[in-house]
Short mmCIF file of C-alpha atoms and ligand atoms in Angstrom, two decimals:
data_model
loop_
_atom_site.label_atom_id
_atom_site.label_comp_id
_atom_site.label_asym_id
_atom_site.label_seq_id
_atom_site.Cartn_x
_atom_site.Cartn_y
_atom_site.Cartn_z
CA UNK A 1 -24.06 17.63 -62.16
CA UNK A 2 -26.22 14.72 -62.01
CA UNK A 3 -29.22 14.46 -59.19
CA UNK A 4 -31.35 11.40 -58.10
CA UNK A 5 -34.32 10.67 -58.87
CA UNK A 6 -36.02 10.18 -55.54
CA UNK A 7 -39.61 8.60 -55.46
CA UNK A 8 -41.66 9.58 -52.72
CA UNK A 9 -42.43 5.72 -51.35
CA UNK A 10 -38.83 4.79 -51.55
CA UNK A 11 -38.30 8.38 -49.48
CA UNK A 12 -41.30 7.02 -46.16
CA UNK A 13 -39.57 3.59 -46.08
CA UNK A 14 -36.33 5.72 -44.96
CA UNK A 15 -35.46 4.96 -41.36
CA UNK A 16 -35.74 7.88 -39.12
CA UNK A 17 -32.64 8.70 -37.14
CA UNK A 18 -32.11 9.43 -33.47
CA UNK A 19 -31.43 12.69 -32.49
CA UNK A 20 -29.04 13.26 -29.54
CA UNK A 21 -29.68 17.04 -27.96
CA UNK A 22 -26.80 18.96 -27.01
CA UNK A 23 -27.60 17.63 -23.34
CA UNK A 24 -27.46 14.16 -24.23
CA UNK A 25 -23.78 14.10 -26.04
CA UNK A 26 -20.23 15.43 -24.77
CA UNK A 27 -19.49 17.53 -28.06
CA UNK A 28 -18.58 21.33 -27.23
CA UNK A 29 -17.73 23.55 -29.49
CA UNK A 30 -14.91 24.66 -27.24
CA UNK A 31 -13.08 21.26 -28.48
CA UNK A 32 -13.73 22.42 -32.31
CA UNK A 33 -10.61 24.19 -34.34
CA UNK A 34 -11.73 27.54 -35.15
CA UNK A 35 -11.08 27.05 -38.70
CA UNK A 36 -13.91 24.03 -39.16
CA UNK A 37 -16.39 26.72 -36.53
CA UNK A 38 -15.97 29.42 -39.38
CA UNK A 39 -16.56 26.72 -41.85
CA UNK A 40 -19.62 25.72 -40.21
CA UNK A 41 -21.09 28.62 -39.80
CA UNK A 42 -20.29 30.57 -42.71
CA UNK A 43 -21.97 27.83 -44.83
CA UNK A 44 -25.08 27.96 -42.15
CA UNK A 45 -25.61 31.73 -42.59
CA UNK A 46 -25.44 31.65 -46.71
CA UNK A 47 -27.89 29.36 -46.51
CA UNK A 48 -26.67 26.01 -46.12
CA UNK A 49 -26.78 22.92 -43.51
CA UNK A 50 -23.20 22.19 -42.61
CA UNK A 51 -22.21 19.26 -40.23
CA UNK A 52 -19.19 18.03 -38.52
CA UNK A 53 -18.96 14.71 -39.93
CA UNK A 54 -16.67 11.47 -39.64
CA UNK A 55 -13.41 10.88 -37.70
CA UNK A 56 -13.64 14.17 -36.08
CA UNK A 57 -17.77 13.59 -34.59
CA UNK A 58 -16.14 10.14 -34.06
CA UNK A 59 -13.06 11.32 -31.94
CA UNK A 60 -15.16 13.79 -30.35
CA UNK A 61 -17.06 11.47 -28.56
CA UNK A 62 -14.99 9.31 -27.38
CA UNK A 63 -12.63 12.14 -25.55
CA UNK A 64 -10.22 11.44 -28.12
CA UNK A 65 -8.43 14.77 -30.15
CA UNK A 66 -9.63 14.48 -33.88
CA UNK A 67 -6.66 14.65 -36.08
CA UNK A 68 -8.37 16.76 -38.72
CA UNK A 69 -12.20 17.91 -39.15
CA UNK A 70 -14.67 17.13 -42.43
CA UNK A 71 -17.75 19.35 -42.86
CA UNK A 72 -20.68 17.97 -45.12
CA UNK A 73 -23.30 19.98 -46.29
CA UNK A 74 -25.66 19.91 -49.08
CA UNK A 75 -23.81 23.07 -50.80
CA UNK A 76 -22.24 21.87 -54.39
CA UNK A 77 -18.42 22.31 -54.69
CA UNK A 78 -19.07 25.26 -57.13
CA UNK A 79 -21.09 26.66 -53.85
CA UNK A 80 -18.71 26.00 -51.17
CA UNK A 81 -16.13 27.89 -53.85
CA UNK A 82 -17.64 30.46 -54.47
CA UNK A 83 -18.25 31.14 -50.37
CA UNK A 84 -14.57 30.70 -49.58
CA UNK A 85 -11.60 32.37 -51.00
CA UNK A 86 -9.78 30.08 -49.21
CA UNK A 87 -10.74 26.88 -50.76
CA UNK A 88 -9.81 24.63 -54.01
CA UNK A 89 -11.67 21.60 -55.22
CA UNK A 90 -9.98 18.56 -55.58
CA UNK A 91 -10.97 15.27 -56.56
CA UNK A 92 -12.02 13.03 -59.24
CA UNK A 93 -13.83 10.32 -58.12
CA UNK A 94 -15.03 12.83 -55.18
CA UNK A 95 -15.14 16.05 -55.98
CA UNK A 96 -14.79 17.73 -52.71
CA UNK A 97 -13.33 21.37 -51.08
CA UNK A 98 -10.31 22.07 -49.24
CA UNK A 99 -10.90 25.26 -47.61
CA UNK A 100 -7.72 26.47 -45.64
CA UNK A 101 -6.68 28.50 -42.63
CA UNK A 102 -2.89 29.05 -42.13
CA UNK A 103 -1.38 24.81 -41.85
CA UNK A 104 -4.81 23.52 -41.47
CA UNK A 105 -7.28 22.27 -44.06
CA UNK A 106 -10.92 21.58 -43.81
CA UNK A 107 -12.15 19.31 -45.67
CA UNK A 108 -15.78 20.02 -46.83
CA UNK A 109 -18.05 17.31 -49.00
CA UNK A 110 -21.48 17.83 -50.50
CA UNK A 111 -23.79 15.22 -49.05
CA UNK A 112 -24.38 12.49 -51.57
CA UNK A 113 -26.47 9.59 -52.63
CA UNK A 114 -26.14 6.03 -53.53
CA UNK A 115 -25.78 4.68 -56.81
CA UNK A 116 -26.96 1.79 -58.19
CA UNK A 117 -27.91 3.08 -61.63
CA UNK A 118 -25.64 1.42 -63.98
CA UNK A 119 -27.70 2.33 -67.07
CA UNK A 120 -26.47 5.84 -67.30
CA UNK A 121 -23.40 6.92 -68.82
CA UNK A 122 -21.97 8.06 -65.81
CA UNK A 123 -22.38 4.68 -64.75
CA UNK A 124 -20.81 5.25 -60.83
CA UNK A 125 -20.34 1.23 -60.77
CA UNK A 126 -17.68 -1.23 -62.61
CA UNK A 127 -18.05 -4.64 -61.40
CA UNK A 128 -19.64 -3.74 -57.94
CA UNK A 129 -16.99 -1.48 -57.76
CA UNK A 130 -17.09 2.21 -56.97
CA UNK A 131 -15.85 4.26 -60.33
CA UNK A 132 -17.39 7.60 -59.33
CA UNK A 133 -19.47 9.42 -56.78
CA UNK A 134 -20.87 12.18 -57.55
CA UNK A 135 -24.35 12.32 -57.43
CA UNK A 136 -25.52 14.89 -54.86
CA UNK A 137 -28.24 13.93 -52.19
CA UNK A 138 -30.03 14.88 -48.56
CA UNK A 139 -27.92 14.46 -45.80
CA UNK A 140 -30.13 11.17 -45.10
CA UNK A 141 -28.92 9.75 -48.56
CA UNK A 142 -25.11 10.48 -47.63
CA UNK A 143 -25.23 8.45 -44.00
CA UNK A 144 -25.51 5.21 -46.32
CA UNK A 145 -22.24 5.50 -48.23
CA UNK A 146 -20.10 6.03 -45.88
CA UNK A 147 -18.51 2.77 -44.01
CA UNK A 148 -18.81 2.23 -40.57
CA UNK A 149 -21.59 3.21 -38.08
CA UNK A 150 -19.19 4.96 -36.18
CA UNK A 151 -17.77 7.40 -38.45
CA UNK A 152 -21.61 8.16 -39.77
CA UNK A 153 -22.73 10.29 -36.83
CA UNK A 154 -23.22 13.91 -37.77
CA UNK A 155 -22.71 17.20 -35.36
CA UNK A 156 -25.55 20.36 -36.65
CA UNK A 157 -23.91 23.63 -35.94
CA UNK A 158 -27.16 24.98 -36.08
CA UNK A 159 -28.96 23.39 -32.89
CA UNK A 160 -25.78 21.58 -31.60
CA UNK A 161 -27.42 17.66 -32.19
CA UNK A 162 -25.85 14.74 -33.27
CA UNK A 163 -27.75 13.26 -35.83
CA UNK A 164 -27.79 9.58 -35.91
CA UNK A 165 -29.20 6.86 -38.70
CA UNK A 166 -27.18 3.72 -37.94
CA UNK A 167 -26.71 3.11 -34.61
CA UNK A 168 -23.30 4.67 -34.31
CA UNK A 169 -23.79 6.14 -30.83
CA UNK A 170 -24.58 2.69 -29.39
CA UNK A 171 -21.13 1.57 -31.22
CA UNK A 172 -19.00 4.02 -30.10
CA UNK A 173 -20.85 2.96 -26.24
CA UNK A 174 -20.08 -0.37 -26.92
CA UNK A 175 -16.74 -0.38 -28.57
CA UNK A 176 -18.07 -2.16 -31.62
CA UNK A 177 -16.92 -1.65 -35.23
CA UNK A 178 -20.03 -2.49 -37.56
CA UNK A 179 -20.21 -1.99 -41.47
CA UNK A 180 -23.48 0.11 -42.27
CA UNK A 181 -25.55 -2.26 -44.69
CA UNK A 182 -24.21 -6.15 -45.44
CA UNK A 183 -20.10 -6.20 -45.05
CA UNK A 184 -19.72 -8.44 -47.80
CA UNK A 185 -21.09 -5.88 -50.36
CA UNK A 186 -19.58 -2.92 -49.02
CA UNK A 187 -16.07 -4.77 -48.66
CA UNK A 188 -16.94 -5.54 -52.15
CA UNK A 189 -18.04 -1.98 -53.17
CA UNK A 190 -14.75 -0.49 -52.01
CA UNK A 191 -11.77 -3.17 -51.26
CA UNK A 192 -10.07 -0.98 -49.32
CA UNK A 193 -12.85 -0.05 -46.35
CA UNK A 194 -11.67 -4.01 -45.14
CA UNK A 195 -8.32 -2.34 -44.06
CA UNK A 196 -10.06 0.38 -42.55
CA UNK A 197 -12.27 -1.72 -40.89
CA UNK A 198 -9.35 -3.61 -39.23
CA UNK A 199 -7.33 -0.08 -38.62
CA UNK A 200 -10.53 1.38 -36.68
CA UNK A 201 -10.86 -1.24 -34.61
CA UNK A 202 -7.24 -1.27 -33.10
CA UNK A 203 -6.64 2.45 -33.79
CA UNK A 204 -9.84 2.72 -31.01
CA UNK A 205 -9.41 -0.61 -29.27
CA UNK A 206 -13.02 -1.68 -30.54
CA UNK A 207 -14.16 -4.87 -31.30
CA UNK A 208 -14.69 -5.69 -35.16
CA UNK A 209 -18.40 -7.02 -35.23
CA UNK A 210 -18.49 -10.96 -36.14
CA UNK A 211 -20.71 -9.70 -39.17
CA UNK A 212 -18.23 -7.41 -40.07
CA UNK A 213 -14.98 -10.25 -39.44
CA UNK A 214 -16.50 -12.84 -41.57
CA UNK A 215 -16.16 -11.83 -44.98
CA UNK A 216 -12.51 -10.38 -44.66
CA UNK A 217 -10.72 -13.83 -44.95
CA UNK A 218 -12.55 -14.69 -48.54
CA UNK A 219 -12.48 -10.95 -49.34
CA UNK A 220 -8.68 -9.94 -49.32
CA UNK A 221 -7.50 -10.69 -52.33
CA UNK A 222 -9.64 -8.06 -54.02
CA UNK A 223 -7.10 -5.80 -52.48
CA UNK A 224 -4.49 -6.97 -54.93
CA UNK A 225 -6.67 -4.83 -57.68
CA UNK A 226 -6.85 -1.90 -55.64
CA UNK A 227 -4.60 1.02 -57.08
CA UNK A 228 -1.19 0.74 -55.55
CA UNK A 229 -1.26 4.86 -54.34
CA UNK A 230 -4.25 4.23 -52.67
CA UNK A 231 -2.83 1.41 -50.76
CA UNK A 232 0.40 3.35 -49.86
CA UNK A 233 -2.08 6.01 -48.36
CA UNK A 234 -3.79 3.08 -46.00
CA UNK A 235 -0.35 1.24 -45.33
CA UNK A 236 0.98 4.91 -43.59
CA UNK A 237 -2.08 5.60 -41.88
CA UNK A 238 -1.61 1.79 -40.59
CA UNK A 239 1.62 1.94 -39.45
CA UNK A 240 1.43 5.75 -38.05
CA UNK A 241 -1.10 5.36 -35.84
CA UNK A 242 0.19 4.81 -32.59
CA UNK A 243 -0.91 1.58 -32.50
CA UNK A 244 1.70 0.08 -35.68
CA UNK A 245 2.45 -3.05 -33.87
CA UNK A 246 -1.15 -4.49 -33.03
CA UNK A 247 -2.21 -3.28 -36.35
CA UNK A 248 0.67 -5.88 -38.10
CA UNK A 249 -0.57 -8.03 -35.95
CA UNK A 250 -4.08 -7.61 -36.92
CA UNK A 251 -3.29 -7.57 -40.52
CA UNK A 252 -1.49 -11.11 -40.07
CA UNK A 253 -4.41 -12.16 -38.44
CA UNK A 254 -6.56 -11.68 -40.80
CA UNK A 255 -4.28 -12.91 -43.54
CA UNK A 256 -4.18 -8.87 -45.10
CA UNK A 257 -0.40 -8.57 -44.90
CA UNK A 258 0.57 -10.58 -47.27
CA UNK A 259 -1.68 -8.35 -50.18
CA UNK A 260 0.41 -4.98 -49.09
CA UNK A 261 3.83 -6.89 -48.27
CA UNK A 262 3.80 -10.08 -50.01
CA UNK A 263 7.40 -10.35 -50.40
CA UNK A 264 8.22 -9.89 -46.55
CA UNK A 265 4.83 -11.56 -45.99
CA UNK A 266 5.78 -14.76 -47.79
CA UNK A 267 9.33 -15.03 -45.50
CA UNK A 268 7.76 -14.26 -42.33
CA UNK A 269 5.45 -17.48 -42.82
CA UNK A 270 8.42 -19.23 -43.57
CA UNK A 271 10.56 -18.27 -40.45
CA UNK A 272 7.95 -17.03 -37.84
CA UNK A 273 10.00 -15.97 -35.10
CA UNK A 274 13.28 -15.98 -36.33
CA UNK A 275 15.23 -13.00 -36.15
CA UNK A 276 14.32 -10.68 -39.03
CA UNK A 277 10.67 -11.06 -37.73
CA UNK A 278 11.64 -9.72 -34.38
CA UNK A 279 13.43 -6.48 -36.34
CA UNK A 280 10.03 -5.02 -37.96
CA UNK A 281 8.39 -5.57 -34.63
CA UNK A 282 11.29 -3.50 -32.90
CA UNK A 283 10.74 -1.03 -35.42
CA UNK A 284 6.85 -0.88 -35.16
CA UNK A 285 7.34 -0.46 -31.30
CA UNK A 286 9.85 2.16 -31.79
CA UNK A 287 7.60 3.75 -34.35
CA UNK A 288 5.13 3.46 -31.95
CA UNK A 289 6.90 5.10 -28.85
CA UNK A 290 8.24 8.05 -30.79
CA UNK A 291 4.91 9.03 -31.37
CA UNK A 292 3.80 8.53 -27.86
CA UNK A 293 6.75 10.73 -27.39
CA UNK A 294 5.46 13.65 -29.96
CA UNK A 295 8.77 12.80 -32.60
CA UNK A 296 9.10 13.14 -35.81
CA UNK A 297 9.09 9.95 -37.72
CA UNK A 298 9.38 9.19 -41.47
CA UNK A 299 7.82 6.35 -43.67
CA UNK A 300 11.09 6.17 -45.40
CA UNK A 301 12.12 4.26 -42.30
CA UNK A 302 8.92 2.19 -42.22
CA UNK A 303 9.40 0.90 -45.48
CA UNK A 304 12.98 -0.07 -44.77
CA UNK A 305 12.11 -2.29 -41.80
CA UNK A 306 8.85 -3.65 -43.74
CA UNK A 307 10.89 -4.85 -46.63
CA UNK A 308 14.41 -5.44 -44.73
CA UNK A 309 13.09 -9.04 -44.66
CA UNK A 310 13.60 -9.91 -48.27
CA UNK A 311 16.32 -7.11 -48.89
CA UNK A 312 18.36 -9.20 -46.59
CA UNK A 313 17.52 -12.86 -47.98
CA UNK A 314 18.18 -11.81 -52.04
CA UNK A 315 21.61 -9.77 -50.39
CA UNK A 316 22.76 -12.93 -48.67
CA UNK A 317 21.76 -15.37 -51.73
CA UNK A 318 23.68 -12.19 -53.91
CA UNK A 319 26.84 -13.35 -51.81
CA UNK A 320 26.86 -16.26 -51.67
CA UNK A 321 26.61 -16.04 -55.84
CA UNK A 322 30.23 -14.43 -55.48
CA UNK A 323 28.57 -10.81 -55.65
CA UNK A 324 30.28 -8.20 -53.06
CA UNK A 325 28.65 -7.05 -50.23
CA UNK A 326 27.73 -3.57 -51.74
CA UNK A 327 26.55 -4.73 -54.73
CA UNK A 328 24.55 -7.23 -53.45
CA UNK A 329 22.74 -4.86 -51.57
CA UNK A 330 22.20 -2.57 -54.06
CA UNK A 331 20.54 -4.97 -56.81
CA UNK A 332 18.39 -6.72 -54.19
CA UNK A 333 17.24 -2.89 -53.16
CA UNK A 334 16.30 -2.69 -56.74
CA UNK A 335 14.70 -5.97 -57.13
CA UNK A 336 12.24 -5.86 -53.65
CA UNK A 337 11.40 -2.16 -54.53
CA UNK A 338 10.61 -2.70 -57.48
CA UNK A 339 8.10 -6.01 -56.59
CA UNK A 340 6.55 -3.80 -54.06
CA UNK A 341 5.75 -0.30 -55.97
CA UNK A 342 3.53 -2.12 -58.14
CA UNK A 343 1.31 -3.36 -54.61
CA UNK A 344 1.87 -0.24 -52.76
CA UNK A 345 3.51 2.89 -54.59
CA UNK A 346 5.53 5.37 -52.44
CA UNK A 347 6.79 8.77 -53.35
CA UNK A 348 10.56 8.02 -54.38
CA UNK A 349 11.67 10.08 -51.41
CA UNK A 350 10.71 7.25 -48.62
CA UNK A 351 11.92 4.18 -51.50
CA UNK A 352 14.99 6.41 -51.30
CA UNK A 353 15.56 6.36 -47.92
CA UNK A 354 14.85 2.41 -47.19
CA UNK A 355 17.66 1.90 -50.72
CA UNK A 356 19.73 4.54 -48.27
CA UNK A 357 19.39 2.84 -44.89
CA UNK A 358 20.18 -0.93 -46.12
CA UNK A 359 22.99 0.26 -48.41
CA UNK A 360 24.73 2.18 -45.13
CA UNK A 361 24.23 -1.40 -43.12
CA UNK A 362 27.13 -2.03 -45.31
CA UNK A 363 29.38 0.79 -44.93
CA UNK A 364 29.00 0.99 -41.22
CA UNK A 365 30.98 -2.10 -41.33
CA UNK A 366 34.02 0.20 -42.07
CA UNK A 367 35.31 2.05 -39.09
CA UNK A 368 38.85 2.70 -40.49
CA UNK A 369 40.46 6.00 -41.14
CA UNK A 370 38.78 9.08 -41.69
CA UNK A 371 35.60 6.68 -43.40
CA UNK A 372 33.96 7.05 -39.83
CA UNK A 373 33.71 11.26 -39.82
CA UNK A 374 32.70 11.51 -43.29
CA UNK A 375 29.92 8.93 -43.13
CA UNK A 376 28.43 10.63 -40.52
CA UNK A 377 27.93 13.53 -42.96
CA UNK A 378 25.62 11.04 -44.87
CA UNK A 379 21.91 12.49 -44.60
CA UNK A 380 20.86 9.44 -43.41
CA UNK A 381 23.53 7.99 -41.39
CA UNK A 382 21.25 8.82 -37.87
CA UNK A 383 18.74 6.64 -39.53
CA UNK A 384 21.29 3.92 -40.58
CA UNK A 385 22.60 4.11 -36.95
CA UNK A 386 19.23 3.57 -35.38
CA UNK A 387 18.40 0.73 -37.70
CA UNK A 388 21.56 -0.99 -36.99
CA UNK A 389 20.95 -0.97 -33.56
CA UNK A 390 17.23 -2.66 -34.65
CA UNK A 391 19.36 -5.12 -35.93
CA UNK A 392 21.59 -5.79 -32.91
CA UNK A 393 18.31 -6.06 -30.47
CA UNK A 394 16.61 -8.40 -32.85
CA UNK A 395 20.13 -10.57 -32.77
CA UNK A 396 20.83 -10.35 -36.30
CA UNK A 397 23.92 -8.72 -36.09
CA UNK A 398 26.59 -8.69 -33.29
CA UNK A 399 26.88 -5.99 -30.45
CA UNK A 400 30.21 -4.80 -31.04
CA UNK A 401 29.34 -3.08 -34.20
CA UNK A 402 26.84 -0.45 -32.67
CA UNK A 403 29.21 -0.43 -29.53
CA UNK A 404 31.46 1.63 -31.72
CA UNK A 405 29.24 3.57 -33.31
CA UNK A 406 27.59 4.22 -30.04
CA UNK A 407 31.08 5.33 -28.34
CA UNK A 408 32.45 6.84 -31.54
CA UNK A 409 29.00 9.19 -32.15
CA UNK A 410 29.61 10.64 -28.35
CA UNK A 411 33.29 11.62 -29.04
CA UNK A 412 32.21 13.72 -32.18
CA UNK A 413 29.67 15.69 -29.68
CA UNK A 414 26.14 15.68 -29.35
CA UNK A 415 24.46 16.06 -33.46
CA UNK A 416 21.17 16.25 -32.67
CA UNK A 417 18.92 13.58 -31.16
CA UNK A 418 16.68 12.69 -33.76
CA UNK A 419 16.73 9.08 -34.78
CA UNK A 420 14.76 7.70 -37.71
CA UNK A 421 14.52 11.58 -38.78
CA UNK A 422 15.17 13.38 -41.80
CA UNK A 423 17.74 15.91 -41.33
CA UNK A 424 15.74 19.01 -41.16
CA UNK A 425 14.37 18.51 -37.69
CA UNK A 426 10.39 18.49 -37.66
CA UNK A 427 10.49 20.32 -41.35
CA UNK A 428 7.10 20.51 -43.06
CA UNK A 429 8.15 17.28 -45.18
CA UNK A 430 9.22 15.36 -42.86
CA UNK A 431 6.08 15.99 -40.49
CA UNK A 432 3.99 15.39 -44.21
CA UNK A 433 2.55 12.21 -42.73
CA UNK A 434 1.81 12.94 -39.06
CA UNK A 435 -1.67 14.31 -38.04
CA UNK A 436 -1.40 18.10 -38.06
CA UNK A 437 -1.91 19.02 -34.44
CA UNK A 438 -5.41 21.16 -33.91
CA UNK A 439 -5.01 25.14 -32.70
CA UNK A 440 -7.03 25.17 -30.10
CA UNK A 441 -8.68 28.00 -28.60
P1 ATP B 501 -9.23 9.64 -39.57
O1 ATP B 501 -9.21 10.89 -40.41
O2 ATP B 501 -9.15 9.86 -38.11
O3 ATP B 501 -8.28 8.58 -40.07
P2 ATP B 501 -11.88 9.44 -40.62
O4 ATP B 501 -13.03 8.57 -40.21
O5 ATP B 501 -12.10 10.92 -40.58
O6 ATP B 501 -10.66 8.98 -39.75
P3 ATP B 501 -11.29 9.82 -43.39
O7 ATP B 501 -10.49 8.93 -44.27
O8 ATP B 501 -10.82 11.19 -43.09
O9 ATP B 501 -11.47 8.98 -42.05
O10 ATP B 501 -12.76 9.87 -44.00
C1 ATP B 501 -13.77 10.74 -43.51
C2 ATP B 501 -15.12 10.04 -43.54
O11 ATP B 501 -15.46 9.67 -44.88
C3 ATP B 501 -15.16 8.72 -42.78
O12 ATP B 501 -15.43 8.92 -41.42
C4 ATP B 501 -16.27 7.98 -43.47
O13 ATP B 501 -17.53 8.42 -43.03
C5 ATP B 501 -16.11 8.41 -44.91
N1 ATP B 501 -15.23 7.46 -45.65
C6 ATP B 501 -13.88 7.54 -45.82
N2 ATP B 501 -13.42 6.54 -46.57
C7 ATP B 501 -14.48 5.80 -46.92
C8 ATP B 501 -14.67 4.64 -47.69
N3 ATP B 501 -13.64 4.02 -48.26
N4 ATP B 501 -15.94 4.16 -47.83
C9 ATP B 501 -16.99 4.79 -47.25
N5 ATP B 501 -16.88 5.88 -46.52
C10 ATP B 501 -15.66 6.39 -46.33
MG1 MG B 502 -10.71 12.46 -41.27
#
């Protein structure tokens, strides 16, 4: 365990924060899960401070659900373990607890400090890069590390306040998504808080501060070192948001694309608005109106419409080379996935699925004989079905085709509505990736 040093002038030149009473915010603790209110205050009575923190303070606010809820608090991990059965701690570069209650986890972080001591051996910085982060600290230490002023507000369970260093109540007023300290070094610091930066802002329909805009341009490419799990993490929490579409289009904006998709990236500058362009933003509004809609959707069939682009180019240039159809397919599957799992990785279930979906594009073709029944056994035919008919809107592929599917699918009977689904309807894993809906009391 390593603590700061803290000298005592370094400690009075510490802004103070505003404090917003429980009159002056719209928090109740009716809207809180009863899992993070036993969280709360069962680290409160051993002794502890414990704070909503984050998204969920964030959400709050703004009348918006919270999609999960952290706690900070200045117990250590061994603490928070040793108060809940319940809870593991996970975590390398932040060690943190995961205490849970039935499906729901809370996630609860010991408040921490900066670290700009490179001189130790547990140097927490490589390059300006964050390596580690675990050197505990005051709850007025942790408000600097974290990245934007509105997911820095904190909610005391013990007098009901939110606690605020950095303005954050003004942004979340205003609409305004500001980096806490200078942008540049935090983009710096932690690559990956430019993406979040940019997924905020839509994700709330905030405005990204012109300080916090600037550096993203010059900054991207740093993304291209960022591990390619992380990335994967960020690209799903892009895309299932609700709000897939504007954030593509944001990410294009901003020139961020091409670092997570720089295969499709490097086609869609070459044909902007051709017709595979128009089939990933069919896709990202379907994505986007079956969660409007409360249905399932995977990231297997994300990834096939974000890489269909270049699937599609290498297949046709396959053909034309004398290779068949199938084959085609099936090497440039190969080729594309591989290029991308070394930007973003992805569990081999969703690669799976895209490899599944473009190598039915070709079977479908074949509506003779008994081929028809037995490829609708395929667990992925629905999804092959729906992204054929992406195809046909986007003009890539004639009408007819998905005619007879369409007319041949409602003379077998109705088998279940789900499009762009796994098979086992709203299963645990194929729900993995959608925000775990709060029990409410
Ligand atoms: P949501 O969970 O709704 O996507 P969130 O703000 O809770 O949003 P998390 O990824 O759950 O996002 O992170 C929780 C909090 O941890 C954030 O609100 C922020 O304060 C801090 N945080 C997360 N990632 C970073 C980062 N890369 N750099 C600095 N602080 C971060
Ligand atoms: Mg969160």
């Amino acid at each position: 365990m390593i603590f700061k040093n803290q000298s005592a002038n370094i400690t009075e030149l510490r802004p103070k924060p505003r404090i917003f009473t429980r009159s002056e915010h719209n928090i109740s603790r009716s809207q809180i899960s009863e899992s993070a209110l036993k969280v709360l205050y069962r680290l409160n009575s051993g002794g502890y401070q414990a704070y909503l923190v984050g998204g969920s303070v964030r959400d709050l606010l703004l009348g918006r659900e919270p999609k999960d809820f952290d706690v900070a608090t200045d117990a250590h991990p061994e603490q928070i373990r040793e108060l809940f059965r319940n809870s593991r701690l996970i975590g390398r570069r932040f060690r943190l607890a995961h205490v849970r209650y039935g499906d729901e986890i809370i996630e609860v972080s010991t408040f921490r400090a900066q670290h700009d001591d490179t001189e130790t051996d547990d140097a927490q910085m490589v390059n300006g890069r964050i390596v580690r982060d675990n050197v505990y600290g005051t709850l007025d230490e942790d408000v600097w590390r974290r990245d934007l002023t509105v997911n820095a507000l904190y909610y005391g369970i013990d007098d009901f306040s939110v606690i605020d260093y950095v303005g954050g109540m003004d942004d979340i007023k205003s609409g305004r998504i500001r980096l806490i300290g200078n942008p540049r070094d935090r983009y710096i610091e932690d690559p990956v808080r430019i993406l979040r930066a940019v997924r905020f802002a839509v994700k709330l329909g905030f405005r990204l501060d012109p300080e916090a805009e600037a550096p993203i341009e010059e900054l991207g490419s740093l993304l291209d070192e960022m591990p390619p799990a992380r990335l994967f993490e960020e690209v799903v929490k892009l895309f299932n948001s609700g709000v897939a579409l504007q954030s593509f289009e944001q990410l294009r904006h901003y020139d961020l694309f091409g670092h997570l998709f720089p295969q499709t990236d490097n086609l869609l500058s070459e044909q902007e608005g051709g017709y595979p362009h128009t089939l990933l933003i069919r896709a990202l509004q379907n994505t986007d109106l079956r969660i409007a809609q409360d249905k399932p959707i995977t990231p297997g069939f994300l990834v096939a419409a974000l890489l269909w682009l270049p699937v599609y180019e290498l297949t046709r240039k396959y053909m034309e080379e004398g290779m068949s159809e199938f084959d085609a397919i099936a090497l440039a599957s190969d080729v594309v996935v591989s290029k991308q799992v070394k930007r973003t990785s992805m569990p081999r279930r969703y690669s799976q699925m895209a490899r599944d979906i473009w190598q039915l594009q070709a079977r479908l073709k074949r509506t003779r004989g008994n081929r028809p029944q037995r490829l609708m056994k395929h667990p992925k035919f629905r999804a092959a079905y729906d992204f054929l008919l992406l195809r046909v809107d986007s003009g890539e592929t004639d009408q007819q085709l998905a005619d007879w599917w369409t007319n041949f699918i409602k003379k077998q009977g109705p088998s279940g509505e789900s499009a762009a689904t796994p098979r086992r309807k709203r299963g645990r894993r194929g729900n993995r990736h959608r925000p775990p809906k709060n029990r409410k009391q």
